[in-house]
């Protein structure tokens, strides 16, 4: 096995290898459990992210659909001025939460949806299409924030699953088999040495008689 | 009450001239042809019609859609200025009062442009100097660096007190929205008073003005219902229309269909919306029950009525104005009617050009035309 080379068939080496095997088996079991947990979490999160993505696309299409009438009715500058007039600032907060020892981002937004009278443009000087467009954009920002947090968490989890999966496979297919093979080799060679010793002793005793 | 030594012949002259000008506006057939044109063909069309001067003047600075939009705005400003300059005495005063809503729009654009650091050239390109404030005064306002300075330089404007009282404390959240609302409320209040008692011949615009106020209130009550949680809508309702503000306040709180339809019907809104829906769908069979159904579904879901319905309502307002202008041939109404038609012609051309830019189909664009 390529994993372990130049091992001496001594009892101390055998004890070290046995201890390492024990740790490897325990690590494998723990990582396998963590992997199962992460996969379960991803299975739960993926449909949610998919639904949020679909909602995001629906809202994005709605915005695109309303942009044309807004420009058609109000013209470029009036739309721009209305956009500039919006005074409520959306606040986006970043935090982290611990999921199976992995720190995943949590993104939340506040002040996204605003009341018509608090938006910043006058009610009597603008038309209805500006309301519809502003409302559509607010809903889009809401969907982006919801999607961004969960999509980032999902991508972190998937990256972690990939990393742990590689470790589990390495333990399962390389480390544990090589340790077992080394232990077997050392045991065999120690038994061979023991048999040689017994045979030597037998012949020595026979000569003395 | 002002008295002017204006002979009826000058009224007849200006109104006949306006009538001829109105006939040269783009017809529905021409709109249908425009709907099937590309942007370059539209530029050529408007360059060969009444907009040739602006198109030729701006073609070196802008291209495609920007050229169209700038040429249209420039032409609209020029038309307003030329018509108001040839209108005699009381007609000019009344027309200027009526179109001083452009002053509000201009002042708000300049204030917002100044506060949000929008280049002055971009603001200047969309200003329509059609009211009391002259183009040179607006240009001067554009050069000022703070909203306080702008407010100080508006001392000759009738709404100066409102602007300076609001802006005295500096910029704060919600300032522009409340200022804009206050200015429009003051505008309608002053115009109604002037039309009733201030300017000779002003009473002819009262029916149009009252109908316009009703439509504005209808539009705003739906907008507030859809996007706001305010309980008192009185500050946003313009007084002076045919409908009572209390009716709107009562309607605002309605949550069951039967009461809603009854209130709509009683306030006279349902008949307006039915007519608008009929025109929009080009279907004579649309009845009040259909309109009530459409509006109730939007109302119950806290959504605004479709903006295409409101565009159709605007077309009704224009037809109402035309009817009044025919009834009072030698008054300010033909001037207002022509300039409103001109404004909608510009809006229609812009809608067609922008629709073409976004690649939407002609039927969709047609819904956004006010004809």
Coordinates of C-alpha atoms in Angstrom, one line a residue:
Chain A
X1 CA 0.0 0.0 0.0
X2 CA 1.3 3.4 -0.9
X3 CA -0.2 5.1 2.2
X4 CA 2.3 3.5 4.6
X5 CA 5.9 2.7 3.7
X6 CA 9.1 1.8 5.6
X7 CA 7.3 0.4 8.6
X8 CA 9.3 -1.8 10.9
X9 CA 7.6 -4.9 12.1
X10 CA 7.9 -4.0 15.8
X11 CA 5.4 -4.2 18.6
X12 CA 5.5 -0.4 19.2
X13 CA 4.8 0.2 15.5
X14 CA 1.9 -2.3 15.7
X15 CA 0.4 -0.5 18.7
X16 CA 0.7 2.9 17.0
X17 CA -1.0 1.6 13.8
X18 CA -3.8 0.0 15.8
X19 CA -4.3 3.3 17.6
X20 CA -4.4 5.2 14.3
X21 CA -6.8 2.6 12.9
X22 CA -9.1 3.1 15.8
X23 CA -9.0 6.9 15.3
X24 CA -9.6 6.5 11.6
X25 CA -12.6 4.3 12.1
X26 CA -14.1 6.7 14.6
X27 CA -13.4 9.7 12.3
X28 CA -15.0 7.9 9.4
X29 CA -18.1 7.2 11.5
X30 CA -18.4 10.8 12.7
X31 CA -17.8 12.3 9.2
X32 CA -20.3 9.9 7.7
X33 CA -22.9 11.1 10.2
X34 CA -22.0 14.7 9.5
X35 CA -22.2 14.0 5.8
X36 CA -25.7 12.4 6.2
X37 CA -26.8 15.4 8.2
X38 CA -25.6 17.9 5.7
X39 CA -27.2 16.0 2.8
X40 CA -30.5 16.0 4.8
X41 CA -30.1 19.7 5.3
X42 CA -29.4 20.3 1.6
X43 CA -32.4 18.1 0.7
X44 CA -34.6 20.3 2.7
X45 CA -33.0 23.6 1.6
X46 CA -32.7 22.9 -2.1
X47 CA -36.5 23.0 -2.9
X48 CA -36.8 26.2 -0.8
X49 CA -34.0 27.8 -2.8
X50 CA -35.5 26.5 -6.0
X51 CA -38.9 28.0 -5.1
X52 CA -37.2 31.3 -4.1
X53 CA -35.3 31.4 -7.4
X54 CA -38.6 30.8 -9.3
X55 CA -40.3 33.6 -7.4
X56 CA -37.3 35.8 -8.1
X57 CA -37.5 35.1 -11.8
X58 CA -41.3 35.8 -11.8
X59 CA -40.7 39.1 -10.0
X60 CA -37.9 40.0 -12.3
X61 CA -40.0 39.3 -15.4
X62 CA -42.8 41.4 -13.8
X63 CA -40.3 44.3 -13.5
X64 CA -39.2 43.9 -17.0
X65 CA -42.8 43.7 -18.1
X66 CA -43.6 47.0 -16.3
X67 CA -40.4 48.9 -17.4
X68 CA -41.6 49.2 -21.0
X69 CA -45.0 50.8 -20.1
X70 CA -43.3 53.0 -17.5
X71 CA -40.9 54.4 -20.0
X72 CA -43.7 54.6 -22.6
X73 CA -46.0 56.6 -20.3
X74 CA -43.6 58.6 -18.2
X75 CA -40.5 58.9 -20.4
X76 CA -36.9 58.2 -19.3
X77 CA -36.3 61.2 -17.1
X78 CA -39.5 61.0 -15.1
X79 CA -38.8 57.4 -14.3
X80 CA -35.3 58.3 -13.3
X81 CA -36.5 61.2 -11.1
X82 CA -39.1 59.0 -9.5
X83 CA -36.3 56.5 -8.8
X84 CA -34.1 59.2 -7.3
X85 CA -37.0 60.5 -5.2
X86 CA -37.2 57.2 -3.3
X87 CA -36.0 58.2 0.2
X88 CA -36.3 55.0 2.2
X89 CA -33.1 53.2 2.3
X90 CA -33.1 49.4 2.4
X91 CA -30.9 48.0 5.0
X92 CA -29.3 44.6 4.5
X93 CA -27.9 42.7 7.5
X94 CA -25.3 40.0 7.3
X95 CA -24.9 37.4 10.1
X96 CA -23.8 33.8 10.4
X97 CA -25.3 30.7 11.9
X98 CA -23.8 27.4 12.8
X99 CA -25.0 24.4 10.9
X100 CA -23.2 21.1 11.8
X101 CA -20.1 23.1 12.6
X102 CA -20.3 25.1 9.4
X103 CA -20.8 28.8 9.5
X104 CA -23.4 29.7 6.9
X105 CA -24.4 33.3 6.0
X106 CA -27.8 34.7 7.0
X107 CA -28.9 37.7 5.0
X108 CA -31.9 39.7 6.1
X109 CA -33.3 43.0 4.8
X110 CA -35.3 45.6 6.6
X111 CA -37.2 48.6 5.2
X112 CA -37.6 46.9 1.8
X113 CA -41.4 47.5 1.4
X114 CA -42.4 51.0 1.9
X115 CA -45.8 52.7 2.2
X116 CA -46.8 54.7 -0.9
X117 CA -46.9 58.0 1.0
X118 CA -43.4 57.4 2.5
X119 CA -41.7 56.5 -0.8
X120 CA -40.6 60.0 -1.6
X121 CA -42.4 61.0 -4.8
X122 CA -45.6 63.0 -4.6
X123 CA -48.9 61.3 -5.0
X124 CA -50.5 64.1 -7.0
X125 CA -47.7 64.6 -9.5
X126 CA -47.0 61.0 -10.6
X127 CA -49.0 58.3 -12.4
X128 CA -50.2 54.9 -11.4
X129 CA -47.6 53.0 -13.5
X130 CA -44.8 54.5 -11.2
X131 CA -46.5 52.9 -8.2
X132 CA -46.8 49.6 -10.0
X133 CA -43.1 49.7 -11.0
X134 CA -41.9 50.8 -7.5
X135 CA -44.0 48.1 -6.0
X136 CA -42.6 45.5 -8.4
X137 CA -39.0 46.6 -7.7
X138 CA -39.6 46.4 -3.9
X139 CA -40.9 42.9 -4.3
X140 CA -37.9 42.0 -6.5
X141 CA -35.5 43.3 -3.9
X142 CA -37.4 41.3 -1.2
X143 CA -37.0 38.1 -3.3
X144 CA -33.3 38.8 -4.0
X145 CA -32.6 39.2 -0.3
X146 CA -34.5 36.0 0.6
X147 CA -32.8 34.1 -2.3
X148 CA -29.3 35.4 -1.6
X149 CA -29.2 34.2 2.0
X150 CA -30.5 30.7 1.3
X151 CA -28.5 30.3 -1.9
X152 CA -25.3 31.3 -0.2
X153 CA -26.1 28.8 2.6
X154 CA -26.8 26.1 0.1
X155 CA -23.6 26.7 -1.8
X156 CA -21.6 26.6 1.5
X157 CA -23.3 23.4 2.4
X158 CA -22.6 21.8 -1.0
X159 CA -18.9 22.8 -0.8
X160 CA -18.7 21.3 2.6
X161 CA -20.4 18.1 1.5
X162 CA -17.9 17.8 -1.3
X163 CA -15.0 18.3 1.1
X164 CA -16.3 15.9 3.7
X165 CA -17.3 13.4 1.1
X166 CA -13.7 13.4 -0.2
X167 CA -12.4 12.8 3.4
X168 CA -14.9 10.0 4.0
X169 CA -13.9 8.3 0.8
X170 CA -10.2 8.7 1.6
X171 CA -10.7 7.2 5.0
X172 CA -12.9 4.4 3.6
X173 CA -10.8 3.5 0.6
X174 CA -7.3 4.5 1.4
X175 CA -6.5 5.1 5.1
X176 CA -8.4 2.4 6.8
X177 CA -7.5 -0.4 4.3
X178 CA -3.9 0.6 4.3
X179 CA -3.7 0.7 8.1
X180 CA -5.4 -2.7 8.2
X181 CA -3.0 -4.1 5.6
X182 CA 0.0 -2.7 7.5
X183 CA -1.3 -4.2 10.8
X184 CA -1.8 -7.5 9.0
X185 CA 1.8 -7.4 7.5
X186 CA 3.3 -6.5 10.9
X187 CA 1.3 -9.2 12.6
X188 CA 2.3 -11.8 10.0
X189 CA 6.0 -10.8 10.1
X190 CA 5.9 -10.8 13.9
X191 CA 4.4 -14.3 13.9
X192 CA 7.0 -15.4 11.4
X193 CA 9.8 -14.1 13.7
X194 CA 8.2 -15.9 16.6
X195 CA 8.1 -19.1 14.7
X196 CA 11.7 -18.7 13.6
X197 CA 12.7 -18.0 17.3
X198 CA 10.8 -21.1 18.4
X199 CA 12.5 -23.2 15.7
X200 CA 16.0 -21.8 16.7
X201 CA 15.4 -22.5 20.3
X202 CA 14.3 -26.0 19.5
X203 CA 17.5 -26.7 17.6
X204 CA 19.7 -25.2 20.2
X205 CA 18.0 -27.4 22.9
X206 CA 18.4 -30.4 20.7
X207 CA 22.2 -29.8 20.3
X208 CA 22.7 -29.4 24.1
X209 CA 21.1 -32.7 24.7
Chain B
X1 CA -62.1 90.7 -11.1
X2 CA -59.8 91.8 -14.0
X3 CA -61.1 93.6 -17.0
X4 CA -59.3 93.6 -20.3
X5 CA -60.0 95.6 -23.4
X6 CA -60.0 92.6 -25.7
X7 CA -62.3 92.6 -28.6
X8 CA -64.3 89.4 -29.4
X9 CA -62.6 89.4 -32.9
X10 CA -59.2 88.6 -31.3
X11 CA -60.9 85.8 -29.5
X12 CA -62.3 84.5 -32.7
X13 CA -59.0 84.9 -34.5
X14 CA -57.0 83.0 -31.9
X15 CA -59.7 80.2 -31.5
X16 CA -60.0 79.7 -35.3
X17 CA -56.2 79.6 -35.5
X18 CA -56.1 77.1 -32.7
X19 CA -58.8 75.0 -34.4
X20 CA -56.7 74.8 -37.6
X21 CA -53.6 73.8 -35.6
X22 CA -55.6 71.1 -33.9
X23 CA -56.5 69.6 -37.3
X24 CA -52.8 69.3 -38.1
X25 CA -52.2 67.0 -35.1
X26 CA -51.4 63.3 -35.8
X27 CA -54.6 61.4 -36.7
X28 CA -55.5 57.9 -35.4
X29 CA -54.8 56.5 -38.9
X30 CA -51.3 57.9 -38.8
X31 CA -50.8 56.4 -35.3
X32 CA -51.7 53.0 -36.8
X33 CA -49.1 53.5 -39.5
X34 CA -46.5 54.6 -36.9
X35 CA -47.2 51.4 -34.9
X36 CA -45.8 49.3 -37.8
X37 CA -42.7 51.4 -38.3
X38 CA -39.1 51.0 -37.1
X39 CA -37.4 53.6 -34.9
X40 CA -35.5 55.1 -37.8
X41 CA -38.8 55.4 -39.8
X42 CA -40.5 57.1 -36.9
X43 CA -37.6 59.6 -36.7
X44 CA -38.0 60.2 -40.4
X45 CA -41.8 60.6 -40.0
X46 CA -41.6 63.1 -37.2
X47 CA -38.7 64.9 -39.0
X48 CA -41.0 65.4 -42.0
X49 CA -44.0 66.4 -39.9
X50 CA -44.3 69.2 -37.3
X51 CA -41.2 68.3 -35.5
X52 CA -38.6 68.8 -38.3
X53 CA -37.0 71.8 -36.8
X54 CA -36.3 70.0 -33.5
X55 CA -35.2 66.8 -35.2
X56 CA -32.7 68.6 -37.4
X57 CA -31.4 70.7 -34.6
X58 CA -30.9 67.8 -32.2
X59 CA -29.8 65.1 -34.6
X60 CA -26.1 65.9 -34.2
X61 CA -26.3 65.6 -30.4
X62 CA -28.6 62.6 -29.9
X63 CA -29.6 59.5 -31.8
X64 CA -32.4 57.0 -31.9
X65 CA -34.8 57.1 -28.9
X66 CA -33.0 59.9 -27.2
X67 CA -33.3 62.1 -30.3
X68 CA -37.1 61.3 -30.4
X69 CA -37.6 62.1 -26.8
X70 CA -35.6 65.3 -26.7
X71 CA -37.2 66.5 -30.0
X72 CA -40.7 65.8 -28.7
X73 CA -40.1 67.6 -25.4
X74 CA -38.5 70.6 -27.1
X75 CA -41.4 70.8 -29.5
X76 CA -44.0 70.6 -26.7
X77 CA -42.2 73.5 -24.8
X78 CA -42.1 75.5 -28.0
X79 CA -45.8 74.9 -28.8
X80 CA -46.8 76.0 -25.3
X81 CA -44.7 79.1 -25.4
X82 CA -45.9 80.1 -28.9
X83 CA -49.6 79.5 -28.1
X84 CA -49.5 81.3 -24.8
X85 CA -47.7 84.2 -26.4
X86 CA -50.3 84.8 -29.0
X87 CA -53.3 84.4 -26.7
X88 CA -54.9 87.7 -25.9
X89 CA -55.5 89.2 -22.4
X90 CA -57.7 87.2 -20.1
X91 CA -57.3 84.1 -22.3
X92 CA -53.6 84.2 -21.8
X93 CA -53.9 84.8 -18.1
X94 CA -56.4 81.9 -17.7
X95 CA -54.3 79.5 -19.9
X96 CA -51.2 80.4 -17.9
X97 CA -53.0 79.8 -14.7
X98 CA -54.2 76.4 -16.0
X99 CA -50.8 75.4 -17.3
X100 CA -49.0 76.6 -14.2
X101 CA -49.1 72.9 -13.2
X102 CA -46.0 72.7 -15.5
X103 CA -44.4 75.2 -13.2
X104 CA -44.9 72.8 -10.3
X105 CA -43.5 70.0 -12.4
X106 CA -40.5 72.2 -13.4
X107 CA -39.8 73.4 -9.9
X108 CA -40.0 69.9 -8.5
X109 CA -37.6 68.6 -11.2
X110 CA -35.2 71.4 -10.5
X111 CA -35.3 70.9 -6.7
X112 CA -34.9 67.1 -7.0
X113 CA -32.2 67.5 -9.7
X114 CA -30.3 69.9 -7.3
X115 CA -30.7 67.7 -4.3
X116 CA -29.8 64.4 -6.0
X117 CA -27.0 65.9 -8.2
X118 CA -28.6 65.2 -11.6
X119 CA -26.8 67.2 -14.3
X120 CA -28.6 70.4 -15.1
X121 CA -28.5 69.6 -18.9
X122 CA -30.6 66.5 -18.3
X123 CA -33.1 68.5 -16.3
X124 CA -33.2 71.3 -18.8
X125 CA -34.0 68.9 -21.6
X126 CA -37.4 68.0 -20.0
X127 CA -38.5 71.3 -18.6
X128 CA -41.7 72.7 -20.2
X129 CA -41.8 76.4 -19.5
X130 CA -45.5 76.7 -20.1
X131 CA -46.6 78.5 -16.9
X132 CA -45.8 81.7 -15.1
X133 CA -42.1 81.0 -14.7
X134 CA -40.1 82.1 -17.8
X135 CA -37.5 79.9 -19.5
X136 CA -34.7 82.3 -18.5
X137 CA -35.9 82.1 -14.8
X138 CA -35.9 78.3 -15.0
X139 CA -32.4 78.4 -16.5
X140 CA -31.3 80.6 -13.6
X141 CA -32.8 78.2 -11.1
X142 CA -30.9 75.4 -12.7
X143 CA -27.6 77.1 -12.0
X144 CA -28.2 77.4 -8.2
X145 CA -26.5 75.0 -5.9
X146 CA -28.8 74.5 -3.0
X147 CA -32.6 74.0 -2.6
X148 CA -32.6 77.0 -0.2
X149 CA -31.2 79.2 -2.9
X150 CA -33.8 77.9 -5.3
X151 CA -36.6 78.6 -2.9
X152 CA -35.2 82.1 -2.3
X153 CA -35.2 82.8 -6.1
X154 CA -38.8 81.8 -6.4
X155 CA -40.1 85.0 -4.7
X156 CA -42.2 86.0 -7.8
X157 CA -43.9 82.7 -8.0
X158 CA -47.5 82.5 -6.5
X159 CA -46.6 79.4 -4.6
X160 CA -43.4 80.9 -3.1
X161 CA -44.7 80.9 0.4
X162 CA -45.4 77.1 0.4
X163 CA -42.0 76.3 -1.0
X164 CA -40.0 78.6 1.4
X165 CA -42.0 77.4 4.4
X166 CA -41.3 73.8 3.5
X167 CA -37.7 74.2 2.6
X168 CA -36.7 76.5 5.4
X169 CA -35.6 73.6 7.6
X170 CA -33.4 72.1 4.9
X171 CA -33.8 68.8 3.2
X172 CA -35.3 65.9 5.2
X173 CA -37.1 62.7 4.4
X174 CA -40.5 63.1 2.8
X175 CA -39.9 66.8 2.1
X176 CA -40.4 66.7 -1.7
X177 CA -43.4 64.4 -1.6
X178 CA -45.3 66.6 0.8
X179 CA -44.2 69.8 -1.0
X180 CA -45.3 68.4 -4.3
X181 CA -48.7 67.4 -2.9
X182 CA -49.1 70.8 -1.2
X183 CA -48.3 72.6 -4.4
X184 CA -50.8 70.6 -6.4
X185 CA -53.5 71.2 -3.8
X186 CA -52.7 74.9 -3.8
X187 CA -52.7 74.9 -7.6
X188 CA -56.2 73.4 -7.9
X189 CA -57.5 75.6 -5.0
X190 CA -56.2 78.8 -6.7
X191 CA -57.3 77.8 -10.1
X192 CA -60.8 77.1 -8.9
X193 CA -61.0 80.4 -7.1
X194 CA -59.6 82.3 -10.1
X195 CA -61.9 80.5 -12.5
X196 CA -65.0 81.3 -10.4
X197 CA -64.3 84.8 -9.3
X198 CA -60.9 86.1 -10.5
X199 CA -60.6 86.0 -14.3
X200 CA -63.3 87.0 -16.7
X201 CA -64.6 84.0 -18.7
X202 CA -62.9 81.6 -16.3
X203 CA -66.2 79.8 -15.3
X204 CA -66.2 77.9 -18.7
X205 CA -63.3 75.7 -17.5
X206 CA -65.0 74.8 -14.2
X207 CA -66.8 71.7 -15.6
X208 CA -63.6 70.4 -17.1
X209 CA -61.6 71.2 -13.9
X210 CA -64.1 69.6 -11.6
X211 CA -64.2 66.4 -13.8
X212 CA -60.4 66.4 -13.8
X213 CA -60.3 66.7 -10.0
X214 CA -62.7 63.7 -9.7
X215 CA -60.5 61.6 -12.0
X216 CA -57.4 62.6 -10.0
X217 CA -59.2 61.6 -6.8
X218 CA -60.4 58.3 -8.2
X219 CA -56.9 57.5 -9.3
X220 CA -55.4 58.4 -6.0
X221 CA -57.9 56.5 -3.8
X222 CA -57.1 53.3 -5.7
X223 CA -53.4 54.1 -5.4
X224 CA -53.6 54.6 -1.7
X225 CA -55.7 51.5 -1.2
X226 CA -53.1 49.5 -3.1
X227 CA -49.9 50.9 -1.6
X228 CA -50.6 52.5 1.7
X229 CA -51.9 51.9 5.2
X230 CA -53.0 55.5 5.9
X231 CA -56.5 55.7 7.4
X232 CA -57.1 59.4 6.7
X233 CA -56.9 60.1 3.0
X234 CA -58.2 63.7 3.2
X235 CA -54.7 65.2 2.8
X236 CA -54.4 63.5 -0.5
X237 CA -57.8 64.4 -1.9
X238 CA -58.3 67.5 -4.0
X239 CA -61.4 69.4 -3.1
X240 CA -63.6 71.1 -5.7
X241 CA -64.7 68.2 -7.9
X242 CA -68.2 67.0 -8.5
X243 CA -67.8 64.2 -6.0
X244 CA -67.6 64.8 -2.3
X245 CA -64.3 64.1 -0.5
X246 CA -66.4 62.4 2.3
X247 CA -67.6 59.9 -0.3
X248 CA -64.0 59.0 -1.1
X249 CA -63.2 58.7 2.6
X250 CA -66.2 56.3 3.1
X251 CA -65.3 54.3 0.0
X252 CA -61.7 54.0 1.2
X253 CA -62.7 51.9 4.2
X254 CA -65.1 49.5 2.3
X255 CA -64.2 45.8 2.4
X256 CA -67.3 44.0 1.1
X257 CA -68.3 43.8 -2.5
X258 CA -71.9 45.0 -2.3
X259 CA -71.2 48.1 -0.4
X260 CA -68.2 48.8 -2.6
X261 CA -70.3 48.6 -5.8
X262 CA -73.0 50.7 -4.3
X263 CA -70.6 53.4 -3.1
X264 CA -68.9 53.4 -6.6
X265 CA -72.2 53.7 -8.3
X266 CA -73.4 56.4 -5.9
X267 CA -70.2 58.5 -6.3
X268 CA -70.5 58.2 -10.1
X269 CA -67.2 56.4 -10.4
X270 CA -68.6 53.2 -11.8
X271 CA -70.1 54.9 -14.9
X272 CA -66.7 56.5 -15.6
X273 CA -64.8 53.2 -15.2
X274 CA -67.4 51.3 -17.3
X275 CA -67.0 53.8 -20.1
X276 CA -63.2 53.5 -19.8
X277 CA -63.3 49.7 -19.9
X278 CA -65.7 49.9 -22.9
X279 CA -63.2 52.1 -24.8
X280 CA -60.2 50.0 -23.8
X281 CA -61.7 46.7 -24.9
X282 CA -63.5 48.3 -27.9
X283 CA -66.6 46.4 -26.8
X284 CA -69.9 48.1 -26.5
X285 CA -71.3 45.2 -24.5
X286 CA -69.2 46.0 -21.4
X287 CA -71.7 46.8 -18.7
X288 CA -71.5 48.2 -15.2
X289 CA -71.4 44.7 -13.7
X290 CA -68.3 43.8 -15.7
X291 CA -66.6 47.0 -14.6
X292 CA -67.6 46.5 -11.0
X293 CA -66.2 42.9 -11.2
X294 CA -62.9 44.0 -12.6
X295 CA -62.5 46.9 -10.2
X296 CA -63.6 44.9 -7.2
X297 CA -61.1 42.1 -7.9
X298 CA -58.2 44.7 -8.0
X299 CA -59.6 46.5 -4.9
X300 CA -60.0 43.4 -2.8
X301 CA -56.5 42.3 -3.7
X302 CA -55.1 45.7 -2.8
X303 CA -53.9 46.3 -6.3
X304 CA -54.1 49.4 -8.4
X305 CA -56.6 49.3 -11.3
X306 CA -54.8 48.5 -14.5
X307 CA -52.9 51.6 -15.7
X308 CA -54.4 51.1 -19.2
X309 CA -57.8 51.6 -17.7
X310 CA -56.6 54.9 -16.2
X311 CA -55.2 55.9 -19.6
X312 CA -58.6 55.2 -21.1
X313 CA -60.1 57.4 -18.3
X314 CA -57.6 60.1 -19.5
X315 CA -58.9 59.8 -23.0
X316 CA -62.4 60.3 -21.6
X317 CA -61.3 63.5 -19.9
X318 CA -59.9 64.7 -23.2
X319 CA -63.2 63.9 -25.0
X320 CA -65.0 65.7 -22.2
X321 CA -62.7 68.7 -22.8
X322 CA -63.3 68.6 -26.5
X323 CA -67.1 68.6 -25.9
X324 CA -66.8 71.7 -23.7
X325 CA -64.5 73.4 -26.2
X326 CA -67.0 72.9 -29.0
X327 CA -69.7 74.3 -26.7
X328 CA -67.6 77.4 -25.8
X329 CA -65.9 78.0 -29.1
X330 CA -64.5 81.4 -28.3
X331 CA -63.1 80.9 -24.8
X332 CA -60.0 79.5 -23.2
X333 CA -61.2 76.0 -23.7
X334 CA -60.1 75.6 -27.3
X335 CA -56.6 76.6 -26.3
X336 CA -56.5 74.2 -23.3
X337 CA -58.0 71.5 -25.5
X338 CA -55.4 72.0 -28.2
X339 CA -52.5 72.0 -25.8
X340 CA -53.8 69.0 -24.0
X341 CA -54.1 67.2 -27.4
X342 CA -50.6 68.2 -28.2
X343 CA -49.4 66.9 -24.9
X344 CA -51.0 63.5 -25.5
X345 CA -49.7 63.5 -29.1
X346 CA -46.2 63.8 -27.6
X347 CA -47.0 61.1 -25.1
X348 CA -48.3 58.9 -27.8
X349 CA -45.3 59.3 -30.0
X350 CA -43.0 58.7 -27.0
X351 CA -45.0 55.6 -26.2
X352 CA -44.7 54.3 -29.7
X353 CA -41.0 55.0 -29.8
X354 CA -40.3 53.5 -26.4
X355 CA -42.5 50.5 -27.2
X356 CA -40.4 49.9 -30.4
X357 CA -37.2 50.3 -28.4
X358 CA -38.4 47.6 -25.9
X359 CA -39.6 45.4 -28.8
X360 CA -43.2 45.1 -27.6
X361 CA -45.9 44.3 -30.1
X362 CA -48.1 47.0 -31.7
X363 CA -51.3 45.9 -30.0
X364 CA -49.7 46.4 -26.6
X365 CA -48.4 49.8 -27.6
X366 CA -51.9 50.7 -28.9
X367 CA -53.3 50.2 -25.4
X368 CA -51.0 53.0 -24.2
X369 CA -52.1 55.6 -26.7
X370 CA -54.6 58.3 -25.7
X371 CA -56.6 59.0 -28.8

